[in-house]
Amino acid sequence: MSPQDDAPEEYRQTRYEAPPGATELLLIRHGASRPARPDIPFPLVDGQGDPDLAPEGREQAAQVGERLGAEPFDALYVTPLRRTAQTAAPLAKRLGLTPAVEAGLREVHLGEWEGGLFRKKVAENDPIAQRMWAEERWDVVPGAEPGEEFARRVRESLERMAGAHPGGRVAAFTHGGVIAQALALATGSRPFAFLAPDNGSISRIVVLEGQLSIRGFNDIAHLDHPAPGALT
């Protein structure tokens, strides 16, 4: 018997691999949209604000396309709001894929604060905005979407995409509130624990039989950001 035959069996650490049948979902926040102005409210689509990308948002979209352009994807998804389609466009062109619309991934409905008013109220530290942050509930805003309904439609969308691409890899261009809700569902965290991912950021989850696992949050390595204190 050789010395090798007497060697104890070893179990080494290995790199992560998604389980068979699992779907990897990349959740990409749209690029920065144009500023809100009280005299020019955002146009609405089904009652939700629908601004274009700002110039810096288009640059972020190009950087996302550059970052992911050599990676394999089975499908791309966008929401009914044009800032997601505009962000997906550079990657879609590189890959030769036509994004599908997944309506359930649209941003949380902000009721009476749609059309850009939400940004103004938050900037002014409105008392209702203070309460919204304290209670971590969107529906503190008058007419806003109830949290339970929002969570349900986000989960249904994630499971719908995963069910359409078992064992596959999908990039979904969506919104900050949706990404935060998806990661809260994956972890059982506070509702706003993952709120405010950066524009153009990439978060990653794995879905298998309704179970959600986080593989990354707010990856912005591909984006140009000045160093702290740098001139802009």
PDB file of C-alpha atoms in Angstrom:
ATOM      1  CA  MET A   1       0.000   0.000   0.000  1.00  0.00           C
ATOM      2  CA  SER A   2       1.444   3.342  -1.010  1.00  0.00           C
ATOM      3  CA  PRO A   3       1.669   6.351   1.361  1.00  0.00           C
ATOM      4  CA  GLN A   4      -0.990   8.010  -0.763  1.00  0.00           C
ATOM      5  CA  ASP A   5      -3.411   5.214   0.120  1.00  0.00           C
ATOM      6  CA  ASP A   6      -2.911   5.969   3.811  1.00  0.00           C
ATOM      7  CA  ALA A   7      -3.474   9.714   3.420  1.00  0.00           C
ATOM      8  CA  PRO A   8      -6.637  11.006   5.131  1.00  0.00           C
ATOM      9  CA  GLU A   9      -9.462  12.197   2.898  1.00  0.00           C
ATOM     10  CA  GLU A  10      -9.554  15.988   2.500  1.00  0.00           C
ATOM     11  CA  TYR A  11     -12.432  18.378   1.929  1.00  0.00           C
ATOM     12  CA  ARG A  12     -11.211  21.664   0.520  1.00  0.00           C
ATOM     13  CA  GLN A  13     -13.046  24.952   0.282  1.00  0.00           C
ATOM     14  CA  THR A  14     -14.182  25.675  -3.255  1.00  0.00           C
ATOM     15  CA  ARG A  15     -15.557  28.629  -5.156  1.00  0.00           C
ATOM     16  CA  TYR A  16     -19.300  29.130  -5.075  1.00  0.00           C
ATOM     17  CA  GLU A  17     -21.342  27.510  -7.820  1.00  0.00           C
ATOM     18  CA  ALA A  18     -25.082  27.977  -8.124  1.00  0.00           C
ATOM     19  CA  PRO A  19     -27.020  24.774  -7.424  1.00  0.00           C
ATOM     20  CA  PRO A  20     -28.353  22.887 -10.454  1.00  0.00           C
ATOM     21  CA  GLY A  21     -31.524  24.513 -11.727  1.00  0.00           C
ATOM     22  CA  ALA A  22     -30.913  27.797  -9.906  1.00  0.00           C
ATOM     23  CA  THR A  23     -31.256  31.088 -11.768  1.00  0.00           C
ATOM     24  CA  GLU A  24     -28.791  33.936 -11.309  1.00  0.00           C
ATOM     25  CA  LEU A  25     -30.478  37.333 -11.465  1.00  0.00           C
ATOM     26  CA  LEU A  26     -28.508  40.535 -11.839  1.00  0.00           C
ATOM     27  CA  LEU A  27     -30.574  43.468 -10.589  1.00  0.00           C
ATOM     28  CA  ILE A  28     -29.261  46.638 -12.203  1.00  0.00           C
ATOM     29  CA  ARG A  29     -30.486  50.015 -11.049  1.00  0.00           C
ATOM     30  CA  HIS A  30     -31.199  52.434 -13.890  1.00  0.00           C
ATOM     31  CA  GLY A  31     -28.841  55.331 -14.537  1.00  0.00           C
ATOM     32  CA  ALA A  32     -29.437  58.729 -12.967  1.00  0.00           C
ATOM     33  CA  SER A  33     -32.610  60.339 -14.292  1.00  0.00           C
ATOM     34  CA  ARG A  34     -33.110  64.017 -15.002  1.00  0.00           C
ATOM     35  CA  PRO A  35     -33.632  66.400 -12.084  1.00  0.00           C
ATOM     36  CA  ALA A  36     -37.129  67.049 -10.791  1.00  0.00           C
ATOM     37  CA  ARG A  37     -38.454  70.606 -11.168  1.00  0.00           C
ATOM     38  CA  PRO A  38     -41.690  71.865  -9.613  1.00  0.00           C
ATOM     39  CA  ASP A  39     -42.587  73.735 -12.812  1.00  0.00           C
ATOM     40  CA  ILE A  40     -41.970  70.708 -15.073  1.00  0.00           C
ATOM     41  CA  PRO A  41     -43.316  67.537 -13.446  1.00  0.00           C
ATOM     42  CA  PHE A  42     -42.256  64.190 -14.827  1.00  0.00           C
ATOM     43  CA  PRO A  43     -44.629  62.636 -17.353  1.00  0.00           C
ATOM     44  CA  LEU A  44     -46.629  59.759 -15.924  1.00  0.00           C
ATOM     45  CA  VAL A  45     -47.028  56.157 -17.076  1.00  0.00           C
ATOM     46  CA  ASP A  46     -49.880  54.389 -15.280  1.00  0.00           C
ATOM     47  CA  GLY A  47     -49.632  57.065 -12.612  1.00  0.00           C
ATOM     48  CA  GLN A  48     -45.871  56.754 -12.070  1.00  0.00           C
ATOM     49  CA  GLY A  49     -43.178  59.313 -12.889  1.00  0.00           C
ATOM     50  CA  ASP A  50     -41.331  58.502 -16.114  1.00  0.00           C
ATOM     51  CA  PRO A  51     -38.313  60.803 -16.528  1.00  0.00           C
ATOM     52  CA  ASP A  52     -35.599  60.334 -19.129  1.00  0.00           C
ATOM     53  CA  LEU A  53     -32.032  59.572 -18.148  1.00  0.00           C
ATOM     54  CA  ALA A  54     -29.844  62.555 -17.391  1.00  0.00           C
ATOM     55  CA  PRO A  55     -26.552  62.842 -19.329  1.00  0.00           C
ATOM     56  CA  GLU A  56     -24.684  61.220 -16.428  1.00  0.00           C
ATOM     57  CA  GLY A  57     -27.267  58.431 -16.452  1.00  0.00           C
ATOM     58  CA  ARG A  58     -26.564  57.708 -20.105  1.00  0.00           C
ATOM     59  CA  GLU A  59     -22.869  57.500 -19.293  1.00  0.00           C
ATOM     60  CA  GLN A  60     -23.627  55.074 -16.476  1.00  0.00           C
ATOM     61  CA  ALA A  61     -25.671  52.985 -18.926  1.00  0.00           C
ATOM     62  CA  ALA A  62     -22.705  52.838 -21.294  1.00  0.00           C
ATOM     63  CA  GLN A  63     -20.452  51.742 -18.423  1.00  0.00           C
ATOM     64  CA  VAL A  64     -22.871  48.983 -17.455  1.00  0.00           C
ATOM     65  CA  GLY A  65     -22.858  47.790 -21.067  1.00  0.00           C
ATOM     66  CA  GLU A  66     -19.067  47.803 -21.091  1.00  0.00           C
ATOM     67  CA  ARG A  67     -18.891  45.906 -17.805  1.00  0.00           C
ATOM     68  CA  LEU A  68     -21.344  43.164 -18.758  1.00  0.00           C
ATOM     69  CA  GLY A  69     -20.936  43.064 -22.532  1.00  0.00           C
ATOM     70  CA  ALA A  70     -18.709  39.989 -22.542  1.00  0.00           C
ATOM     71  CA  GLU A  71     -20.797  37.993 -20.068  1.00  0.00           C
ATOM     72  CA  PRO A  72     -23.405  35.385 -21.033  1.00  0.00           C
ATOM     73  CA  PHE A  73     -27.092  36.131 -20.470  1.00  0.00           C
ATOM     74  CA  ASP A  74     -30.202  34.201 -21.372  1.00  0.00           C
ATOM     75  CA  ALA A  75     -32.444  37.264 -21.251  1.00  0.00           C
ATOM     76  CA  LEU A  76     -32.675  40.947 -20.400  1.00  0.00           C
ATOM     77  CA  TYR A  77     -35.647  42.517 -18.636  1.00  0.00           C
ATOM     78  CA  VAL A  78     -36.775  46.117 -18.194  1.00  0.00           C
ATOM     79  CA  THR A  79     -39.792  47.795 -16.595  1.00  0.00           C
ATOM     80  CA  PRO A  80     -42.505  49.879 -18.287  1.00  0.00           C
ATOM     81  CA  LEU A  81     -40.608  53.043 -17.223  1.00  0.00           C
ATOM     82  CA  ARG A  82     -38.250  54.300 -19.891  1.00  0.00           C
ATOM     83  CA  ARG A  83     -35.233  54.990 -17.707  1.00  0.00           C
ATOM     84  CA  THR A  84     -34.733  51.231 -17.368  1.00  0.00           C
ATOM     85  CA  ALA A  85     -35.001  50.620 -21.121  1.00  0.00           C
ATOM     86  CA  GLN A  86     -32.574  53.461 -21.779  1.00  0.00           C
ATOM     87  CA  THR A  87     -30.113  51.972 -19.274  1.00  0.00           C
ATOM     88  CA  ALA A  88     -30.406  48.509 -20.812  1.00  0.00           C
ATOM     89  CA  ALA A  89     -29.939  49.737 -24.388  1.00  0.00           C
ATOM     90  CA  PRO A  90     -26.102  49.646 -24.570  1.00  0.00           C
ATOM     91  CA  LEU A  91     -25.925  46.092 -23.183  1.00  0.00           C
ATOM     92  CA  ALA A  92     -28.821  44.928 -25.367  1.00  0.00           C
ATOM     93  CA  LYS A  93     -27.020  46.251 -28.445  1.00  0.00           C
ATOM     94  CA  ARG A  94     -23.775  44.489 -27.510  1.00  0.00           C
ATOM     95  CA  LEU A  95     -25.507  41.175 -26.883  1.00  0.00           C
ATOM     96  CA  GLY A  96     -28.052  41.359 -29.703  1.00  0.00           C
ATOM     97  CA  LEU A  97     -30.889  40.741 -27.247  1.00  0.00           C
ATOM     98  CA  THR A  98     -34.269  42.465 -27.119  1.00  0.00           C
ATOM     99  CA  PRO A  99     -35.279  43.207 -23.515  1.00  0.00           C
ATOM    100  CA  ALA A 100     -38.621  41.888 -22.321  1.00  0.00           C
ATOM    101  CA  VAL A 101     -40.861  44.053 -20.135  1.00  0.00           C
ATOM    102  CA  GLU A 102     -41.546  42.761 -16.629  1.00  0.00           C
ATOM    103  CA  ALA A 103     -44.188  45.090 -15.220  1.00  0.00           C
ATOM    104  CA  GLY A 104     -43.845  43.751 -11.683  1.00  0.00           C
ATOM    105  CA  LEU A 105     -40.352  45.225 -11.431  1.00  0.00           C
ATOM    106  CA  ARG A 106     -41.584  48.827 -11.795  1.00  0.00           C
ATOM    107  CA  GLU A 107     -40.760  51.169  -8.934  1.00  0.00           C
ATOM    108  CA  VAL A 108     -42.923  51.403  -5.837  1.00  0.00           C
ATOM    109  CA  HIS A 109     -45.910  53.663  -6.520  1.00  0.00           C
ATOM    110  CA  LEU A 110     -45.561  56.881  -4.527  1.00  0.00           C
ATOM    111  CA  GLY A 111     -49.168  58.032  -4.675  1.00  0.00           C
ATOM    112  CA  GLU A 112     -49.583  61.796  -4.354  1.00  0.00           C
ATOM    113  CA  TRP A 113     -45.804  62.242  -4.416  1.00  0.00           C
ATOM    114  CA  GLU A 114     -45.338  60.969  -7.972  1.00  0.00           C
ATOM    115  CA  GLY A 115     -44.119  63.123 -10.858  1.00  0.00           C
ATOM    116  CA  GLY A 116     -40.980  64.239  -9.018  1.00  0.00           C
ATOM    117  CA  LEU A 117     -42.650  65.575  -5.865  1.00  0.00           C
ATOM    118  CA  PHE A 118     -41.108  62.773  -3.791  1.00  0.00           C
ATOM    119  CA  ARG A 119     -37.617  64.201  -4.343  1.00  0.00           C
ATOM    120  CA  LYS A 120     -38.745  67.670  -3.258  1.00  0.00           C
ATOM    121  CA  LYS A 121     -40.445  66.389  -0.109  1.00  0.00           C
ATOM    122  CA  VAL A 122     -37.396  64.341   0.876  1.00  0.00           C
ATOM    123  CA  ALA A 123     -35.023  67.249   0.199  1.00  0.00           C
ATOM    124  CA  GLU A 124     -37.176  69.485   2.409  1.00  0.00           C
ATOM    125  CA  ASN A 125     -37.260  66.821   5.163  1.00  0.00           C
ATOM    126  CA  ASP A 126     -41.037  66.913   5.114  1.00  0.00           C
ATOM    127  CA  PRO A 127     -42.616  65.473   8.304  1.00  0.00           C
ATOM    128  CA  ILE A 128     -44.248  62.699   6.298  1.00  0.00           C
ATOM    129  CA  ALA A 129     -40.862  61.834   4.789  1.00  0.00           C
ATOM    130  CA  GLN A 130     -39.377  61.712   8.281  1.00  0.00           C
ATOM    131  CA  ARG A 131     -42.111  59.316   9.342  1.00  0.00           C
ATOM    132  CA  MET A 132     -41.606  57.203   6.201  1.00  0.00           C
ATOM    133  CA  TRP A 133     -37.900  56.695   7.026  1.00  0.00           C
ATOM    134  CA  ALA A 134     -38.614  56.062  10.711  1.00  0.00           C
ATOM    135  CA  GLU A 135     -41.317  53.461  10.055  1.00  0.00           C
ATOM    136  CA  GLU A 136     -39.718  52.087   6.859  1.00  0.00           C
ATOM    137  CA  ARG A 137     -43.079  52.154   5.075  1.00  0.00           C
ATOM    138  CA  TRP A 138     -43.764  53.649   1.661  1.00  0.00           C
ATOM    139  CA  ASP A 139     -47.493  53.841   2.337  1.00  0.00           C
ATOM    140  CA  VAL A 140     -46.987  56.603   4.885  1.00  0.00           C
ATOM    141  CA  VAL A 141     -46.995  58.777   1.742  1.00  0.00           C
ATOM    142  CA  PRO A 142     -50.627  59.617   0.843  1.00  0.00           C
ATOM    143  CA  GLY A 143     -51.930  57.167  -1.733  1.00  0.00           C
ATOM    144  CA  ALA A 144     -48.667  55.197  -1.943  1.00  0.00           C
ATOM    145  CA  GLU A 145     -48.512  51.450  -2.553  1.00  0.00           C
ATOM    146  CA  PRO A 146     -48.932  49.314   0.586  1.00  0.00           C
ATOM    147  CA  GLY A 147     -45.756  47.543   1.599  1.00  0.00           C
ATOM    148  CA  GLU A 148     -47.291  44.067   1.572  1.00  0.00           C
ATOM    149  CA  GLU A 149     -48.559  44.509  -1.986  1.00  0.00           C
ATOM    150  CA  PHE A 150     -45.208  45.859  -3.155  1.00  0.00           C
ATOM    151  CA  ALA A 151     -43.318  42.962  -1.577  1.00  0.00           C
ATOM    152  CA  ARG A 152     -45.700  40.441  -3.112  1.00  0.00           C
ATOM    153  CA  ARG A 153     -45.383  41.761  -6.666  1.00  0.00           C
ATOM    154  CA  VAL A 154     -41.577  41.972  -6.428  1.00  0.00           C
ATOM    155  CA  ARG A 155     -41.372  38.361  -5.235  1.00  0.00           C
ATOM    156  CA  GLU A 156     -43.767  37.232  -7.962  1.00  0.00           C
ATOM    157  CA  SER A 157     -41.634  38.947 -10.600  1.00  0.00           C
ATOM    158  CA  LEU A 158     -38.413  37.389  -9.346  1.00  0.00           C
ATOM    159  CA  GLU A 159     -39.980  33.950  -9.299  1.00  0.00           C
ATOM    160  CA  ARG A 160     -41.550  34.486 -12.731  1.00  0.00           C
ATOM    161  CA  MET A 161     -38.175  35.351 -14.292  1.00  0.00           C
ATOM    162  CA  ALA A 162     -36.455  32.477 -12.517  1.00  0.00           C
ATOM    163  CA  GLY A 163     -39.176  30.082 -13.661  1.00  0.00           C
ATOM    164  CA  ALA A 164     -38.716  31.209 -17.255  1.00  0.00           C
ATOM    165  CA  HIS A 165     -34.943  30.615 -17.129  1.00  0.00           C
ATOM    166  CA  PRO A 166     -34.158  27.675 -14.808  1.00  0.00           C
ATOM    167  CA  GLY A 167     -30.421  27.205 -14.570  1.00  0.00           C
ATOM    168  CA  GLY A 168     -29.941  30.412 -16.541  1.00  0.00           C
ATOM    169  CA  ARG A 169     -28.605  33.919 -16.086  1.00  0.00           C
ATOM    170  CA  VAL A 170     -30.719  37.051 -16.415  1.00  0.00           C
ATOM    171  CA  ALA A 171     -30.082  40.806 -16.184  1.00  0.00           C
ATOM    172  CA  ALA A 172     -33.040  42.851 -14.959  1.00  0.00           C
ATOM    173  CA  PHE A 173     -32.884  46.646 -15.211  1.00  0.00           C
ATOM    174  CA  THR A 174     -35.044  48.022 -12.454  1.00  0.00           C
ATOM    175  CA  HIS A 175     -35.339  50.582  -9.644  1.00  0.00           C
ATOM    176  CA  GLY A 176     -33.804  51.315  -6.267  1.00  0.00           C
ATOM    177  CA  GLY A 177     -36.900  50.491  -4.244  1.00  0.00           C
ATOM    178  CA  VAL A 178     -37.351  47.192  -6.070  1.00  0.00           C
ATOM    179  CA  ILE A 179     -33.742  46.139  -5.491  1.00  0.00           C
ATOM    180  CA  ALA A 180     -34.049  47.009  -1.803  1.00  0.00           C
ATOM    181  CA  GLN A 181     -37.255  44.977  -1.536  1.00  0.00           C
ATOM    182  CA  ALA A 182     -35.753  41.991  -3.345  1.00  0.00           C
ATOM    183  CA  LEU A 183     -32.761  41.870  -1.013  1.00  0.00           C
ATOM    184  CA  ALA A 184     -34.973  42.371   2.034  1.00  0.00           C
ATOM    185  CA  LEU A 185     -37.000  39.367   0.888  1.00  0.00           C
ATOM    186  CA  ALA A 186     -33.812  37.343   0.460  1.00  0.00           C
ATOM    187  CA  THR A 187     -32.546  38.135   3.961  1.00  0.00           C
ATOM    188  CA  GLY A 188     -35.655  38.752   6.037  1.00  0.00           C
ATOM    189  CA  SER A 189     -34.166  42.140   6.895  1.00  0.00           C
ATOM    190  CA  ARG A 190     -35.775  45.462   7.770  1.00  0.00           C
ATOM    191  CA  PRO A 191     -37.714  46.788   4.746  1.00  0.00           C
ATOM    192  CA  PHE A 192     -35.305  49.655   4.021  1.00  0.00           C
ATOM    193  CA  ALA A 193     -32.046  47.925   4.990  1.00  0.00           C
ATOM    194  CA  PHE A 194     -30.829  47.817   1.377  1.00  0.00           C
ATOM    195  CA  LEU A 195     -32.407  51.076   0.202  1.00  0.00           C
ATOM    196  CA  ALA A 196     -30.622  53.512  -2.138  1.00  0.00           C
ATOM    197  CA  PRO A 197     -28.323  51.343  -4.259  1.00  0.00           C
ATOM    198  CA  ASP A 198     -26.331  53.611  -6.564  1.00  0.00           C
ATOM    199  CA  ASN A 199     -27.526  54.436 -10.065  1.00  0.00           C
ATOM    200  CA  GLY A 200     -25.965  51.957 -12.471  1.00  0.00           C
ATOM    201  CA  SER A 201     -25.091  49.528  -9.672  1.00  0.00           C
ATOM    202  CA  ILE A 202     -25.318  45.741  -9.961  1.00  0.00           C
ATOM    203  CA  SER A 203     -26.745  43.472  -7.256  1.00  0.00           C
ATOM    204  CA  ARG A 204     -26.891  39.693  -7.622  1.00  0.00           C
ATOM    205  CA  ILE A 205     -29.269  37.094  -6.263  1.00  0.00           C
ATOM    206  CA  VAL A 206     -29.757  33.394  -6.896  1.00  0.00           C
ATOM    207  CA  VAL A 207     -33.266  31.937  -7.020  1.00  0.00           C
ATOM    208  CA  LEU A 208     -34.071  28.247  -6.594  1.00  0.00           C
ATOM    209  CA  GLU A 209     -37.547  26.898  -5.852  1.00  0.00           C
ATOM    210  CA  GLY A 210     -38.642  30.181  -4.317  1.00  0.00           C
ATOM    211  CA  GLN A 211     -35.547  30.559  -2.128  1.00  0.00           C
ATOM    212  CA  LEU A 212     -33.561  33.775  -2.638  1.00  0.00           C
ATOM    213  CA  SER A 213     -29.854  34.084  -1.846  1.00  0.00           C
ATOM    214  CA  ILE A 214     -27.727  37.239  -2.136  1.00  0.00           C
ATOM    215  CA  ARG A 215     -24.439  37.032  -4.049  1.00  0.00           C
ATOM    216  CA  GLY A 216     -23.659  40.756  -4.210  1.00  0.00           C
ATOM    217  CA  PHE A 217     -25.014  44.235  -3.485  1.00  0.00           C
ATOM    218  CA  ASN A 218     -24.338  47.648  -5.033  1.00  0.00           C
ATOM    219  CA  ASP A 219     -21.357  46.696  -7.208  1.00  0.00           C
ATOM    220  CA  ILE A 220     -20.152  49.967  -8.788  1.00  0.00           C
ATOM    221  CA  ALA A 221     -16.618  48.966  -9.803  1.00  0.00           C
ATOM    222  CA  HIS A 222     -17.436  49.825 -13.429  1.00  0.00           C
ATOM    223  CA  LEU A 223     -18.618  53.361 -12.704  1.00  0.00           C
ATOM    224  CA  ASP A 224     -16.573  56.546 -12.717  1.00  0.00           C
ATOM    225  CA  HIS A 225     -16.758  58.139  -9.277  1.00  0.00           C
ATOM    226  CA  PRO A 226     -14.404  60.889  -8.139  1.00  0.00           C
ATOM    227  CA  ALA A 227     -12.320  60.215  -5.077  1.00  0.00           C
ATOM    228  CA  PRO A 228     -13.551  61.856  -1.863  1.00  0.00           C
ATOM    229  CA  GLY A 229     -12.614  65.516  -1.894  1.00  0.00           C
ATOM    230  CA  ALA A 230     -11.787  65.537  -5.608  1.00  0.00           C
ATOM    231  CA  LEU A 231     -12.901  68.435  -7.744  1.00  0.00           C
ATOM    232  CA  THR A 232     -15.944  67.732  -9.923  1.00  0.00           C
TER     233      THR A 232
END
